[in-house]
GROMACS .gro file of C-alpha atoms in nm:
model
  515
    1MET     CA    1   3.324   9.100   5.318
    2ASN     CA    2   2.965   9.056   5.285
    3VAL     CA    3   2.937   9.153   4.886
    4LEU     CA    4   3.229   8.886   4.817
    5ALA     CA    5   3.024   8.643   4.978
    6ASP     CA    6   2.767   8.746   4.818
    7ILE     CA    7   2.907   8.714   4.471
    8ALA     CA    8   3.082   8.401   4.549
    9LYS     CA    9   2.749   8.224   4.605
   10ILE     CA   10   2.614   8.393   4.312
   11PHE     CA   11   2.899   8.253   4.075
   12ILE     CA   12   2.839   7.882   4.261
   13THR     CA   13   2.471   7.882   4.183
   14TYR     CA   14   2.531   7.958   3.826
   15THR     CA   15   2.808   7.743   3.779
   16VAL     CA   16   2.602   7.431   3.924
   17ILE     CA   17   2.329   7.559   3.663
   18LEU     CA   18   2.527   7.554   3.390
   19PHE     CA   19   2.680   7.223   3.493
   20VAL     CA   20   2.345   7.092   3.565
   21PHE     CA   21   2.247   7.270   3.208
   22LEU     CA   22   2.512   7.072   3.003
   23PHE     CA   23   2.501   6.765   3.217
   24ILE     CA   24   2.112   6.733   3.076
   25VAL     CA   25   2.272   6.852   2.711
   26LEU     CA   26   2.527   6.555   2.731
   27CYS     CA   27   2.236   6.297   2.826
   28CYS     CA   28   2.004   6.417   2.584
   29TYR     CA   29   2.276   6.375   2.312
   30ILE     CA   30   2.413   6.030   2.401
   31VAL     CA   31   2.033   5.899   2.411
   32VAL     CA   32   2.004   6.048   2.041
   33LEU     CA   33   2.342   5.862   1.977
   34TYR     CA   34   2.256   5.532   2.089
   35VAL     CA   35   1.900   5.569   1.923
   36ILE     CA   36   2.046   5.649   1.583
   37ASP     CA   37   2.384   5.387   1.688
   38ARG     CA   38   2.135   5.127   1.775
   39THR     CA   39   1.917   5.167   1.427
   40GLN     CA   40   2.136   5.218   1.179
   41LYS     CA   41   2.250   4.947   0.917
   42GLU     CA   42   2.619   4.984   0.834
   43HIS     CA   43   2.810   4.998   1.101
   44THR     CA   44   2.821   4.665   1.305
   45VAL     CA   45   3.003   4.774   1.596
   46ARG     CA   46   2.818   5.076   1.675
   47ARG     CA   47   2.514   4.879   1.626
   48ASN     CA   48   2.592   4.641   1.884
   49TYR     CA   49   2.768   4.865   2.049
   50PRO     CA   50   2.624   5.199   2.110
   51VAL     CA   51   2.833   5.493   2.160
   52ILE     CA   52   3.072   5.325   2.312
   53GLY     CA   53   3.180   5.163   1.929
   54ARG     CA   54   3.205   5.565   1.793
   55PHE     CA   55   3.539   5.533   2.042
   56ARG     CA   56   3.698   5.352   1.815
   57TYR     CA   57   3.715   5.557   1.541
   58PHE     CA   58   3.871   5.810   1.781
   59PHE     CA   59   4.148   5.567   1.912
   60GLU     CA   60   4.211   5.471   1.552
   61HIS     CA   61   4.318   5.818   1.499
   62LEU     CA   62   4.521   5.853   1.820
   63GLY     CA   63   4.666   5.580   1.758
   64GLU     CA   64   4.896   5.707   1.473
   65PHE     CA   65   5.004   5.948   1.721
   66PHE     CA   66   5.054   5.648   1.964
   67ARG     CA   67   5.243   5.462   1.802
   68GLN     CA   68   5.516   5.714   1.579
   69TYR     CA   69   5.620   5.876   1.962
   70PHE     CA   70   5.548   5.611   2.209
   71PHE     CA   71   5.514   5.219   2.065
   72ALA     CA   72   5.721   5.193   1.759
   73MET     CA   73   6.093   5.140   1.813
   74ASP     CA   74   6.368   5.359   1.654
   75ARG     CA   75   6.402   5.157   1.350
   76GLU     CA   76   6.038   4.966   1.288
   77GLU     CA   77   5.821   5.253   1.116
   78MET     CA   78   5.723   5.291   0.789
   79PRO     CA   79   5.805   5.414   0.550
   80PHE     CA   80   6.094   5.609   0.739
   81ASN     CA   81   6.180   5.517   1.030
   82ARG     CA   82   6.271   5.748   1.301
   83ALA     CA   83   6.675   5.670   1.298
   84GLN     CA   84   6.615   5.789   0.942
   85ARG     CA   85   6.400   6.086   0.997
   86SER     CA   86   6.608   6.202   1.336
   87TRP     CA   87   6.915   6.228   1.054
   88VAL     CA   88   6.716   6.474   0.859
   89TYR     CA   89   6.687   6.655   1.144
   90ARG     CA   90   6.965   6.646   1.262
   91ALA     CA   91   7.165   6.722   0.938
   92ALA     CA   92   6.896   7.028   0.844
   93LYS     CA   93   6.962   7.214   1.130
   94ASN     CA   94   7.297   7.116   1.064
   95LEU     CA   95   7.370   6.965   1.444
   96ASP     CA   96   7.624   6.699   1.538
   97GLN     CA   97   7.498   6.422   1.340
   98THR     CA   98   7.757   6.174   1.498
   99VAL     CA   99   7.565   5.907   1.768
  100ALA     CA  100   7.675   5.755   2.055
  101PHE     CA  101   7.814   5.443   2.200
  102GLY     CA  102   7.691   5.146   1.922
  103SER     CA  103   7.528   5.133   1.602
  104THR     CA  104   7.121   5.029   1.666
  105ARG     CA  105   7.081   4.914   1.306
  106ASP     CA  106   7.061   4.541   1.297
  107LEU     CA  107   7.383   4.449   1.095
  108ARG     CA  108   7.211   4.067   0.982
  109PRO     CA  109   6.849   4.090   0.781
  110GLU     CA  110   6.944   3.993   0.407
  111GLY     CA  111   6.961   4.302   0.225
  112THR     CA  112   7.132   4.519   0.483
  113VAL     CA  113   7.423   4.722   0.309
  114MET     CA  114   7.776   4.777   0.456
  115PHE     CA  115   8.063   4.936   0.251
  116ILE     CA  116   8.444   4.799   0.265
  117ASN     CA  117   8.683   5.015   0.437
  118SER     CA  118   9.044   5.073   0.295
  119PRO     CA  119   9.342   5.026   0.526
  120PHE     CA  120   9.477   5.340   0.417
  121PRO     CA  121   9.189   5.630   0.322
  122PRO     CA  122   9.306   5.900   0.145
  123LEU     CA  123   9.353   6.211   0.421
  124THR     CA  124   9.081   6.436   0.508
  125ASP     CA  125   9.248   6.748   0.371
  126GLU     CA  126   9.281   6.491   0.001
  127SER     CA  127   8.915   6.463  -0.090
  128LEU     CA  128   8.777   6.593  -0.344
  129PRO     CA  129   8.425   6.740  -0.418
  130PRO     CA  130   8.249   6.578  -0.728
  131LYS     CA  131   8.353   6.644  -1.066
  132PRO     CA  132   8.076   6.809  -1.258
  133ILE     CA  133   7.884   6.637  -1.500
  134ARG     CA  134   7.732   6.786  -1.832
  135LEU     CA  135   7.418   6.649  -1.996
  136GLY     CA  136   7.295   6.698  -2.355
  137ASP     CA  137   7.653   6.807  -2.464
  138GLY     CA  138   7.697   6.764  -2.828
  139TYR     CA  139   7.278   6.730  -2.898
  140CYS     CA  140   7.128   7.091  -2.795
  141GLY     CA  141   7.281   7.449  -2.803
  142LYS     CA  142   7.238   7.485  -2.380
  143PRO     CA  143   7.375   7.195  -2.249
  144TYR     CA  144   7.345   7.186  -1.864
  145GLU     CA  145   7.642   7.124  -1.579
  146THR     CA  146   7.658   7.027  -1.265
  147SER     CA  147   7.874   6.904  -0.978
  148ALA     CA  148   7.533   6.824  -0.752
  149ILE     CA  149   7.506   6.471  -0.682
  150VAL     CA  150   7.204   6.525  -0.442
  151ASN     CA  151   6.899   6.733  -0.567
  152ILE     CA  152   6.557   6.780  -0.491
  153SER     CA  153   6.293   6.565  -0.669
  154GLY     CA  154   5.927   6.680  -0.865
  155MET     CA  155   5.687   6.820  -0.601
  156SER     CA  156   5.403   7.045  -0.774
  157PHE     CA  157   5.279   7.377  -0.638
  158GLY     CA  158   4.932   7.289  -0.583
  159ALA     CA  159   5.037   6.965  -0.462
  160ILE     CA  160   5.246   7.148  -0.228
  161SER     CA  161   5.227   7.488  -0.018
  162LYS     CA  162   5.370   7.836  -0.143
  163PRO     CA  163   5.624   7.865   0.117
  164ALA     CA  164   5.737   7.518   0.067
  165VAL     CA  165   5.806   7.589  -0.268
  166ARG     CA  166   5.987   7.965  -0.164
  167ALA     CA  167   6.174   7.762   0.086
  168LEU     CA  168   6.281   7.471  -0.166
  169SER     CA  169   6.448   7.703  -0.436
  170HIS     CA  170   6.610   7.918  -0.206
  171GLY     CA  171   6.757   7.645  -0.016
  172ALA     CA  172   6.817   7.478  -0.371
  173LYS     CA  173   7.003   7.794  -0.472
  174ALA     CA  174   7.222   7.773  -0.191
  175ALA     CA  175   7.279   7.426  -0.175
  176GLY     CA  176   7.407   7.457  -0.518
  177CYS     CA  177   7.143   7.165  -0.637
  178TRP     CA  178   6.834   7.186  -0.905
  179VAL     CA  179   6.457   7.168  -0.813
  180ASN     CA  180   6.215   6.955  -1.021
  181THR     CA  181   5.884   7.166  -1.046
  182GLY     CA  182   5.689   6.826  -1.030
  183GLU     CA  183   5.380   6.856  -1.280
  184GLY     CA  184   5.191   7.108  -1.158
  185GLY     CA  185   5.393   7.401  -1.389
  186LEU     CA  186   5.643   7.669  -1.330
  187SER     CA  187   5.520   7.925  -1.038
  188ARG     CA  188   5.759   8.212  -0.963
  189TYR     CA  189   5.790   8.076  -0.646
  190HIS     CA  190   6.000   7.830  -0.782
  191LEU     CA  191   6.231   8.132  -0.959
  192GLU     CA  192   6.199   8.360  -0.668
  193GLY     CA  193   6.544   8.168  -0.522
  194GLY     CA  194   6.735   8.164  -0.867
  195CYS     CA  195   6.827   7.786  -0.820
  196ASP     CA  196   6.869   7.554  -1.111
  197ILE     CA  197   6.538   7.351  -1.261
  198VAL     CA  198   6.394   7.105  -1.431
  199PHE     CA  199   6.056   7.161  -1.571
  200GLN     CA  200   5.827   6.814  -1.581
  201ILE     CA  201   5.593   6.746  -1.832
  202GLY     CA  202   5.338   6.538  -1.738
  203THR     CA  203   5.095   6.389  -1.850
  204GLY     CA  204   4.849   6.672  -1.816
  205LYS     CA  205   5.086   6.945  -1.954
  206PHE     CA  206   5.041   7.109  -1.703
  207GLY     CA  207   5.214   7.495  -1.785
  208VAL     CA  208   5.271   7.371  -2.120
  209ARG     CA  209   4.925   7.277  -2.302
  210ASP     CA  210   4.682   7.422  -2.534
  211ARG     CA  211   4.305   7.485  -2.444
  212HIS     CA  212   4.287   7.055  -2.604
  213GLY     CA  213   4.565   6.976  -2.356
  214ASN     CA  214   4.746   6.921  -2.640
  215LEU     CA  215   5.173   6.977  -2.575
  216SER     CA  216   5.172   7.387  -2.678
  217GLU     CA  217   5.525   7.464  -2.861
  218GLU     CA  218   5.459   7.825  -2.843
  219LYS     CA  219   5.391   7.750  -2.448
  220LEU     CA  220   5.720   7.512  -2.422
  221ALA     CA  221   5.923   7.760  -2.607
  222GLY     CA  222   5.834   8.055  -2.342
  223ILE     CA  223   5.935   7.822  -2.081
  224ALA     CA  224   6.273   7.758  -2.179
  225GLN     CA  225   6.283   8.118  -2.245
  226HIS     CA  226   6.411   8.102  -1.867
  227GLU     CA  227   6.737   8.096  -1.839
  228ALA     CA  228   6.694   7.892  -1.456
  229VAL     CA  229   6.522   7.635  -1.616
  230LYS     CA  230   6.824   7.410  -1.722
  231MET     CA  231   6.636   7.111  -1.848
  232PHE     CA  232   6.321   6.924  -1.938
  233GLU     CA  233   6.150   6.581  -1.764
  234ILE     CA  234   5.910   6.416  -1.962
  235LYS     CA  235   5.712   6.198  -1.663
  236LEU     CA  236   5.611   5.851  -1.784
  237SER     CA  237   5.488   5.716  -1.488
  238GLN     CA  238   5.546   5.821  -1.076
  239GLY     CA  239   5.690   5.574  -0.835
  240ALA     CA  240   5.375   5.512  -0.590
  241LYS     CA  241   5.119   5.502  -0.861
  242PRO     CA  242   5.296   5.393  -1.160
  243GLY     CA  243   4.966   5.369  -1.436
  244LYS     CA  244   4.762   5.665  -1.321
  245GLY     CA  245   4.807   6.024  -1.358
  246GLY     CA  246   4.725   6.240  -1.037
  247MET     CA  247   4.460   6.511  -0.924
  248LEU     CA  248   4.428   6.811  -0.759
  249PRO     CA  249   4.059   6.865  -0.693
  250GLY     CA  250   3.896   7.229  -0.869
  251ALA     CA  251   3.806   7.306  -0.487
  252LYS     CA  252   4.233   7.371  -0.519
  253VAL     CA  253   4.250   7.508  -0.856
  254THR     CA  254   4.291   7.875  -0.768
  255ALA     CA  255   4.315   8.172  -0.960
  256GLU     CA  256   4.700   8.163  -0.961
  257ILE     CA  257   4.714   7.753  -1.016
  258ALA     CA  258   4.445   7.812  -1.245
  259GLU     CA  259   4.701   8.023  -1.463
  260ILE     CA  260   5.051   7.875  -1.436
  261ARG     CA  261   4.840   7.500  -1.547
  262GLY     CA  262   4.629   7.646  -1.804
  263LEU     CA  263   4.331   7.560  -1.666
  264GLU     CA  264   4.008   7.759  -1.516
  265ILE     CA  265   3.925   7.835  -1.195
  266GLY     CA  266   3.792   7.576  -1.021
  267GLN     CA  267   3.864   7.320  -1.317
  268ASP     CA  268   3.990   6.963  -1.150
  269ALA     CA  269   4.357   6.927  -1.252
  270ILE     CA  270   4.311   6.569  -1.357
  271SER     CA  271   4.657   6.422  -1.562
  272PRO     CA  272   4.607   6.119  -1.733
  273ASN     CA  273   4.722   5.795  -1.659
  274ARG     CA  274   4.957   5.842  -1.977
  275HIS     CA  275   5.045   6.066  -2.271
  276HIS     CA  276   4.794   6.049  -2.461
  277GLU     CA  277   5.042   6.055  -2.810
  278LEU     CA  278   5.270   5.869  -2.643
  279ALA     CA  279   5.152   5.450  -2.771
  280THR     CA  280   5.523   5.322  -2.851
  281SER     CA  281   5.889   5.378  -2.749
  282GLU     CA  282   5.945   5.497  -3.082
  283ASP     CA  283   5.662   5.764  -3.019
  284LEU     CA  284   5.854   5.867  -2.708
  285LEU     CA  285   6.182   5.901  -2.865
  286GLU     CA  286   6.010   6.157  -3.122
  287MET     CA  287   5.932   6.340  -2.810
  288ILE     CA  288   6.225   6.383  -2.683
  289TYR     CA  289   6.373   6.501  -2.966
  290ARG     CA  290   6.093   6.736  -3.082
  291VAL     CA  291   6.064   6.868  -2.721
  292ARG     CA  292   6.472   6.920  -2.718
  293GLN     CA  293   6.457   7.104  -3.039
  294ILE     CA  294   6.196   7.361  -2.980
  295THR     CA  295   6.396   7.434  -2.612
  296ASP     CA  296   6.719   7.371  -2.713
  297LYS     CA  297   6.802   7.228  -2.331
  298PRO     CA  298   6.886   6.839  -2.235
  299THR     CA  299   6.570   6.674  -2.232
  300GLY     CA  300   6.491   6.303  -2.060
  301PHE     CA  301   6.224   6.115  -1.904
  302LYS     CA  302   6.083   5.983  -1.556
  303ALA     CA  303   5.953   5.620  -1.543
  304VAL     CA  304   5.881   5.303  -1.309
  305ILE     CA  305   6.132   5.093  -1.469
  306SER     CA  306   6.043   4.709  -1.400
  307SER     CA  307   6.102   4.533  -1.726
  308SER     CA  308   6.464   4.474  -1.935
  309ALA     CA  309   6.246   4.394  -2.191
  310TRP     CA  310   6.100   4.711  -2.308
  311LEU     CA  311   6.486   4.847  -2.202
  312ASP     CA  312   6.601   4.622  -2.489
  313GLU     CA  313   6.341   4.770  -2.699
  314LEU     CA  314   6.386   5.134  -2.646
  315PHE     CA  315   6.783   5.149  -2.643
  316GLY     CA  316   6.801   4.878  -2.918
  317LEU     CA  317   6.559   5.172  -3.105
  318ILE     CA  318   6.804   5.423  -2.990
  319ARG     CA  319   7.073   5.228  -3.166
  320ALA     CA  320   6.863   5.221  -3.479
  321LYS     CA  321   6.769   5.594  -3.513
  322GLY     CA  322   7.075   5.775  -3.367
  323LEU     CA  323   7.200   5.929  -3.050
  324GLU     CA  324   7.023   6.250  -3.114
  325TYR     CA  325   6.677   6.064  -3.002
  326ALA     CA  326   6.810   5.940  -2.717
  327PRO     CA  327   6.698   6.088  -2.358
  328ASP     CA  328   6.991   6.280  -2.245
  329PHE     CA  329   6.896   6.177  -1.870
  330ILE     CA  330   6.645   5.952  -1.758
  331THR     CA  331   6.503   5.943  -1.381
  332VAL     CA  332   6.429   5.611  -1.252
  333ASP     CA  333   6.184   5.601  -0.971
  334SER     CA  334   6.091   5.252  -0.865
  335ALA     CA  335   5.819   5.162  -0.590
  336ASP     CA  336   5.994   5.292  -0.295
  337GLY     CA  337   5.828   5.594  -0.403
  338GLY     CA  338   5.598   5.903  -0.210
  339THR     CA  339   5.330   6.086  -0.335
  340GLY     CA  340   5.059   6.320  -0.195
  341ALA     CA  341   4.755   6.098  -0.289
  342ALA     CA  342   4.737   5.725  -0.433
  343PRO     CA  343   4.536   5.391  -0.450
  344MET     CA  344   4.682   5.138  -0.207
  345SER     CA  345   4.728   4.863  -0.490
  346LEU     CA  346   4.954   5.039  -0.642
  347MET     CA  347   5.159   5.194  -0.359
  348ASP     CA  348   5.218   4.855  -0.198
  349ASP     CA  349   5.205   4.640  -0.545
  350VAL     CA  350   5.321   4.773  -0.818
  351GLY     CA  351   5.661   4.844  -0.962
  352LEU     CA  352   6.047   4.697  -0.855
  353THR     CA  353   6.253   4.887  -0.538
  354ILE     CA  354   6.500   5.077  -0.696
  355LYS     CA  355   6.707   4.805  -0.562
  356GLU     CA  356   6.628   4.604  -0.886
  357SER     CA  357   6.497   4.863  -1.097
  358LEU     CA  358   6.869   5.126  -1.111
  359PRO     CA  359   7.084   4.825  -1.136
  360MET     CA  360   6.873   4.690  -1.439
  361LEU     CA  361   6.880   5.024  -1.564
  362VAL     CA  362   7.229   5.065  -1.563
  363ASP     CA  363   7.334   4.706  -1.679
  364LYS     CA  364   7.155   4.778  -2.008
  365LEU     CA  365   7.265   5.090  -2.083
  366ASP     CA  366   7.630   4.966  -2.012
  367GLU     CA  367   7.497   4.701  -2.254
  368TYR     CA  368   7.388   4.918  -2.513
  369GLN     CA  369   7.674   5.143  -2.508
  370LEU     CA  370   7.431   5.418  -2.436
  371ARG     CA  371   7.621   5.518  -2.069
  372ASP     CA  372   7.806   5.789  -2.198
  373ARG     CA  373   7.547   5.907  -2.369
  374ILE     CA  374   7.238   5.907  -2.158
  375LYS     CA  375   7.280   6.022  -1.757
  376VAL     CA  376   7.108   5.870  -1.467
  377ASN     CA  377   6.881   6.024  -1.181
  378ALA     CA  378   6.816   5.776  -0.916
  379SER     CA  379   6.419   5.874  -0.729
  380GLY     CA  380   6.243   5.639  -0.466
  381LYS     CA  381   6.314   5.685  -0.095
  382LEU     CA  382   6.734   5.752  -0.069
  383ILE     CA  383   6.738   6.032   0.210
  384ASN     CA  384   7.031   5.938   0.398
  385PRO     CA  385   7.366   5.876   0.366
  386THR     CA  386   7.421   5.485   0.358
  387GLU     CA  387   7.138   5.488   0.055
  388VAL     CA  388   7.267   5.759  -0.182
  389ALA     CA  389   7.567   5.598  -0.170
  390TRP     CA  390   7.468   5.267  -0.247
  391ALA     CA  391   7.289   5.427  -0.549
  392LEU     CA  392   7.628   5.590  -0.661
  393CYS     CA  393   7.795   5.211  -0.637
  394VAL     CA  394   7.510   5.061  -0.856
  395GLY     CA  395   7.610   5.359  -1.101
  396THR     CA  396   7.378   5.630  -1.079
  397ASP     CA  397   7.499   6.013  -1.119
  398PHE     CA  398   7.256   6.180  -0.931
  399VAL     CA  399   6.986   6.112  -0.682
  400SER     CA  400   6.661   6.311  -0.676
  401THR     CA  401   6.465   6.281  -0.341
  402ALA     CA  402   6.137   6.454  -0.223
  403ARG     CA  403   6.078   6.353   0.090
  404GLY     CA  404   6.466   6.426   0.250
  405PRO     CA  405   6.360   6.776   0.172
  406MET     CA  406   6.001   6.753   0.321
  407PHE     CA  407   6.175   6.674   0.635
  408ALA     CA  408   6.402   6.958   0.669
  409LEU     CA  409   6.076   7.127   0.565
  410GLY     CA  410   5.929   7.035   0.921
  411CYS     CA  411   5.787   6.710   0.784
  412ILE     CA  412   5.652   6.502   1.089
  413GLN     CA  413   5.522   6.206   0.843
  414ALA     CA  414   5.150   6.303   0.976
  415LEU     CA  415   5.062   6.076   0.654
  416GLN     CA  416   4.815   6.388   0.635
  417CYS     CA  417   4.930   6.526   0.274
  418ASN     CA  418   4.571   6.388   0.109
  419LYS     CA  419   4.405   6.545   0.369
  420ASN     CA  420   4.498   6.955   0.320
  421THR     CA  421   4.547   6.953   0.722
  422CYS     CA  422   4.887   6.913   0.704
  423PRO     CA  423   5.047   7.055   1.044
  424THR     CA  424   5.292   7.142   0.949
  425GLY     CA  425   5.230   7.390   0.620
  426ILE     CA  426   5.377   7.218   0.395
  427THR     CA  427   5.080   7.025   0.136
  428THR     CA  428   4.815   7.184   0.287
  429HIS     CA  429   4.635   7.595   0.163
  430ASP     CA  430   4.537   7.578   0.486
  431ARG     CA  431   4.701   7.961   0.537
  432GLU     CA  432   4.661   7.949   0.913
  433LEU     CA  433   4.855   7.576   0.883
  434GLN     CA  434   5.101   7.758   0.613
  435LYS     CA  435   5.188   8.020   0.880
  436GLY     CA  436   5.408   7.734   1.086
  437LEU     CA  437   5.635   7.743   0.806
  438VAL     CA  438   5.870   8.011   0.785
  439VAL     CA  439   6.034   8.025   0.421
  440GLU     CA  440   6.371   8.230   0.593
  441ASN     CA  441   6.436   7.928   0.876
  442LYS     CA  442   6.345   7.647   0.601
  443GLN     CA  443   6.543   7.724   0.321
  444LYS     CA  444   6.814   7.724   0.526
  445ARG     CA  445   6.744   7.358   0.639
  446VAL     CA  446   6.708   7.203   0.295
  447ALA     CA  447   7.031   7.402   0.231
  448HIS     CA  448   7.190   7.206   0.550
  449TYR     CA  449   7.056   6.885   0.474
  450ILE     CA  450   7.170   6.866   0.122
  451LYS     CA  451   7.506   6.968   0.228
  452ASN     CA  452   7.556   6.772   0.527
  453LEU     CA  453   7.401   6.440   0.331
  454GLU     CA  454   7.683   6.467   0.041
  455LYS     CA  455   7.947   6.590   0.285
  456GLU     CA  456   7.863   6.211   0.515
  457ILE     CA  457   7.820   6.062   0.157
  458ARG     CA  458   8.212   6.173   0.092
  459ILE     CA  459   8.283   6.074   0.393
  460ILE     CA  460   8.199   5.728   0.302
  461ALA     CA  461   8.415   5.773  -0.012
  462ASN     CA  462   8.668   5.844   0.205
  463SER     CA  463   8.665   5.576   0.425
  464CYS     CA  464   8.638   5.292   0.107
  465GLY     CA  465   8.974   5.487  -0.046
  466LEU     CA  466   8.852   5.739  -0.255
  467LYS     CA  467   8.915   6.061  -0.318
  468ARG     CA  468   8.532   6.146  -0.449
  469PRO     CA  469   8.183   6.005  -0.421
  470ARG     CA  470   8.146   5.930  -0.782
  471ASP     CA  471   8.458   5.739  -0.758
  472PHE     CA  472   8.259   5.435  -0.592
  473THR     CA  473   8.213   5.086  -0.779
  474ARG     CA  474   8.037   4.805  -0.679
  475GLU     CA  475   8.333   4.671  -0.487
  476HIS     CA  476   8.292   4.894  -0.281
  477ALA     CA  477   7.997   4.761  -0.142
  478ARG     CA  478   7.850   4.453   0.036
  479ILE     CA  479   7.452   4.274   0.076
  480VAL     CA  480   7.351   4.048   0.287
  481ILE     CA  481   7.238   3.745   0.156
  482ASP     CA  482   6.987   3.475   0.235
  483THR     CA  483   7.212   3.256   0.380
  484GLY     CA  484   7.363   3.520   0.635
  485ARG     CA  485   7.687   3.664   0.479
  486SER     CA  486   7.743   3.896   0.239
  487VAL     CA  487   7.868   3.933  -0.094
  488THR     CA  488   7.940   4.249  -0.277
  489LEU     CA  489   7.720   4.510  -0.545
  490ALA     CA  490   7.978   4.349  -0.828
  491GLN     CA  491   7.893   3.949  -0.709
  492LEU     CA  492   7.533   4.040  -0.668
  493TYR     CA  493   7.464   4.222  -0.986
  494PRO     CA  494   7.737   4.143  -1.229
  495SER     CA  495   7.807   4.411  -1.493
  496PHE     CA  496   7.692   4.340  -1.890
  497GLN     CA  497   8.029   4.086  -1.991
  498GLY     CA  498   7.886   3.959  -2.317
  499HIS     CA  499   7.880   4.149  -2.641
  500PRO     CA  500   7.659   4.487  -2.726
  501PRO     CA  501   7.343   4.366  -3.005
  502LYS     CA  502   7.477   4.403  -3.382
  503LEU     CA  503   7.408   4.803  -3.527
  504THR     CA  504   7.168   4.854  -3.712
  505ALA     CA  505   7.321   5.208  -3.760
  506PRO     CA  506   7.609   5.413  -3.703
  507LEU     CA  507   7.640   5.459  -3.293
  508GLU     CA  508   7.807   5.789  -3.311
  509GLY     CA  509   7.491   5.977  -3.455
  510GLU     CA  510   7.658   6.171  -3.723
  511SER     CA  511   7.315   6.370  -3.802
  512ALA     CA  512   7.329   6.463  -3.404
  513VAL     CA  513   7.303   6.821  -3.271
  514ASN     CA  514   7.630   7.003  -3.286
  515SER     CA  515   7.849   6.735  -3.348
   0.00000   0.00000   0.00000
């Protein structure tokens, strides 16, 4: 007992000494901070309230998380509220997606979308899957056919991690949809799952560039040799940062990423704000034709569309040059789009939302009688069944989403995509953080999310009296306007009723490839 008592006394003595020592160190540290804050001239709060003023930054940081989990209501957060994210999480886990008691959504605000139910909907066993759509048929040797409505939008390897790309590839294969590579090039991780792939040609030409940064026809043809690569997309602009290219710092350009992108190890991967060889609409059509000729596969472009005048110019030029110069598809991105990092001025204030740009594009295609030739792919915050069904009503053929699959991978909207500190391992190259993203588990969640999203779109279609989801028209949805009442989308966005512009060349494109 005496021995134990002696040990206890020694332990207490040293604990007190350690406590006193740490207290003295803390006091000295506070004194140093006080002197620094009092004498510095950059921060007013710290100068007037030394030491205490530093807690401001700590609380600002914690505020993001407290708002998300404790203070924000289910439908208040931006860019995606808790209700939107929760639906994706349940769908990704293949859990019950029903809710109880009544809707928490306020159906009165302007812009609210509501679908018009049929008194006699088709029976559940009469519901039919989407019809397949062919792209590039008659204009290239290897047209692409797919039944998928929802697909995975562009996320570059480098911007997202290796396990994230692998999970998306396997998940897309299981769901039967395509994955867009983003502008970072084609990696073996994209190919690993065996899914259909859309190769994006960004302004930096990563993966298909020569040493001068120009488009390499040899490398482009090499990419096209992969059977999994079904289409090519020329990226003009991105919704969250129209008019600005992406940048991957040299510190993140590893040997593997450098090889994929055609760069030197440690070299900044900087995308110009536009393709240097594209200065006019005619240049764009010539590049589409050139890429299609080299790859023999469907080729389209992605752009933020904010001007009907530009569409008049572009589509008028297609009619003049011939349908062989037309894009096989157009991906319309919008101000609703996301990105890893962008200037706030571009993210908040440039570009139109998808609710304006999509109807504008579809109507102009109808006006110029190009709707059958050019397919439409809508992108920008379309992660839930309501938004996708709305886009189908307006006239899109496909929807592409990046942030929906990111939520399925486990994204918690921590808003740290640009800091290499993503806590879920999706947008970080920190190997320790990547360990949390288990590919075998997350690939199933991606597939469940895509399948359940399309399942609920079909449920909405059936409720509206339709057997197939692509049978939606603008008569099947209403939208609340400023008077508080609702009108159909057909009233809000009336389809083109006039006469098409006079043809300057045969519309049927007699010189079309393989026609």
